[in-house]
Short mmCIF file of C-alpha atoms in Angstrom, two decimals:
data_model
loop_
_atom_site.label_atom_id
_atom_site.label_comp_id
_atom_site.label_asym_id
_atom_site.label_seq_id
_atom_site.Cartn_x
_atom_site.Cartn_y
_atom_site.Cartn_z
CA UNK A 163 132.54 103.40 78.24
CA UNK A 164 130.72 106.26 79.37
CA UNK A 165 132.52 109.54 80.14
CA UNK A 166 131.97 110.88 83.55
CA UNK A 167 132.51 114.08 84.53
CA UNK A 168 134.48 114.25 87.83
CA UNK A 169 131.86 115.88 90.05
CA UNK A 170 128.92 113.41 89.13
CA UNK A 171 127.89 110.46 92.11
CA UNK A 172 127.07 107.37 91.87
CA UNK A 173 123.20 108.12 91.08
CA UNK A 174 123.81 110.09 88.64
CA UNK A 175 123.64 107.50 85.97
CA UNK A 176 120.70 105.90 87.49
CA UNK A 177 118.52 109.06 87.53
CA UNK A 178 119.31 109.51 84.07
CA UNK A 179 118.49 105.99 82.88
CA UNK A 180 115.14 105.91 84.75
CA UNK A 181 114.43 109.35 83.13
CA UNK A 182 115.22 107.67 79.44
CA UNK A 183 112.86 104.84 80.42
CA UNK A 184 110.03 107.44 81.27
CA UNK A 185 109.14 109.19 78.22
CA UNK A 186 112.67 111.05 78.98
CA UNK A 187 110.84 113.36 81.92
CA UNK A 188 110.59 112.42 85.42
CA UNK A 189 110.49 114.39 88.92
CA UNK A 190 112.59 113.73 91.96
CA UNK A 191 109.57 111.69 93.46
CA UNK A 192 108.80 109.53 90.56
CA UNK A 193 112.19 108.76 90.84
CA UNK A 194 111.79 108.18 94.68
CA UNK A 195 109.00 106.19 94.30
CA UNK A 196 110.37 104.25 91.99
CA UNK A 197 112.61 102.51 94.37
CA UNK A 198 115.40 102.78 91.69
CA UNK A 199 117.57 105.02 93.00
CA UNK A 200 118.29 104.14 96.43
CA UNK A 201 118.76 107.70 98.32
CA UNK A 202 116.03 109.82 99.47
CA UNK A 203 114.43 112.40 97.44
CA UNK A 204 116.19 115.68 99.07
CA UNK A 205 119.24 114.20 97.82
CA UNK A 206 117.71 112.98 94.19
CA UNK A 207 116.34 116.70 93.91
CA UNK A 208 119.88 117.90 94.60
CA UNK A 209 121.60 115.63 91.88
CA UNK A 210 119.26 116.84 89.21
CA UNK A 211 120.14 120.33 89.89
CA UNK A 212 123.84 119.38 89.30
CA UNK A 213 122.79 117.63 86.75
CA UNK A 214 120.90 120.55 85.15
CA UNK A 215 124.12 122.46 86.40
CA UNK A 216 126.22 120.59 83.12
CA UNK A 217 123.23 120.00 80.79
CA UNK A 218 122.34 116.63 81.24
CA UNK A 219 118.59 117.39 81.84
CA UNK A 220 116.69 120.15 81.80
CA UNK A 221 114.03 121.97 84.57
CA UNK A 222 111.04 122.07 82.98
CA UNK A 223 108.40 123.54 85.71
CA UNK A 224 106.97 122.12 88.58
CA UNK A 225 109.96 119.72 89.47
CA UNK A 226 109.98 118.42 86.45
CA UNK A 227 112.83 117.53 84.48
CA UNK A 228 113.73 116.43 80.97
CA UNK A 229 116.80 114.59 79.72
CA UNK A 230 118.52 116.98 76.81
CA UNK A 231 120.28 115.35 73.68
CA UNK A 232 123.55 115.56 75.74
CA UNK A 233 122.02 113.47 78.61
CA UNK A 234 121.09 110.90 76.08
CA UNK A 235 124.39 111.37 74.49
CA UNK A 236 126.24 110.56 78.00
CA UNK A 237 124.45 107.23 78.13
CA UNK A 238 124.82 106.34 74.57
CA UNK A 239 128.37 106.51 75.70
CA UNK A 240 128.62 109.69 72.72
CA UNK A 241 129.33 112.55 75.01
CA UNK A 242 131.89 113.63 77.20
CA UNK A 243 131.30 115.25 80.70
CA UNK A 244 133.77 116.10 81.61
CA UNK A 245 135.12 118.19 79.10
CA UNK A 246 131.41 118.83 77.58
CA UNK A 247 132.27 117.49 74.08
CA UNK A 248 130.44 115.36 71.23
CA UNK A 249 132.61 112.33 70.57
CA UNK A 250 133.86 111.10 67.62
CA UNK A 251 133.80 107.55 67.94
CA UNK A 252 137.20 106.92 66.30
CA UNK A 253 138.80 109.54 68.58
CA UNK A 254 137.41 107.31 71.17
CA UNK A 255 138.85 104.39 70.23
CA UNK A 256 141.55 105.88 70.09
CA UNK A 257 142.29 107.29 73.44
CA UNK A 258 140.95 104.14 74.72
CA UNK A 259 143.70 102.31 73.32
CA UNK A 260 146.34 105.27 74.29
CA UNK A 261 145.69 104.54 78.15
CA UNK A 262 144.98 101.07 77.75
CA UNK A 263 141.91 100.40 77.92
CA UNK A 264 139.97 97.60 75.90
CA UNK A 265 136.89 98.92 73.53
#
C-alpha cells in the first residue's frame, strides 16, 4: 500500500505514474494533453509544485519536471510521505498488521 502524505489529492498519484511512463519527465501540458489526469492544467501545474514542495519530482527548466528516486519510491510503495522516510519492508509489514490491515 502506498503511503500518502496527508496533503497530497487525488491526482497526485496519477501525475506521477504518467511521469514514470514518460521517460520519468513530463510538463503540466503533456500531462493535460494526455487526457490522463482529468483536471485542467492550472491545477496539474499547481500539484507538481506541491509535489516538488515534498520531493516527489523535481523542476527541471522550462515546466519541466522529473520524478526523483523518492517519487519512484512512493509508487513502488518503498517510501513514506508522510513522514519522508525509506521503508523497510519488514517494518511495513509490520505496522500493517499492528492496525489491521492485510499485506
Amino acid at each position: 500500500m502506498r503511503r500518502s502524505g496527508s496533503w497530497q489529492s487525488v491526482w497526485d498519484d496519477r501525475i506521477l505514474e504518467w511521469i514514470r511512463e514518460n521517460d520519468g519527465t513530463g510538463t503540466a501540458k503533456q500531462i493535460d494533453d494526455s487526457g490522463l489526469v482529468r483536471v485542467q492544467k492550472p491545477h496539474i501545474t499547481r500539484r507538481l509544485k506541491k509535489l516538488t514542495e515534498h520531493g516527489l519530482v523535481k523542476h527541471v527548466g522550462n515546466g519541466a519536471y522529473l520524478l526523483t528516486k523518492e517519487g519512484e519510491g512512493y509508487l513502488d510503495e518503498e517510501y513514506d510521505v508522510e513522514r519522508s522516510v525509506w521503508l523497510d519492508t519488514n517494518q511495513a509489514e509490520d505496522e500493517e498488521k499492528e492496525s489491521g490491515v492485510n499485506v
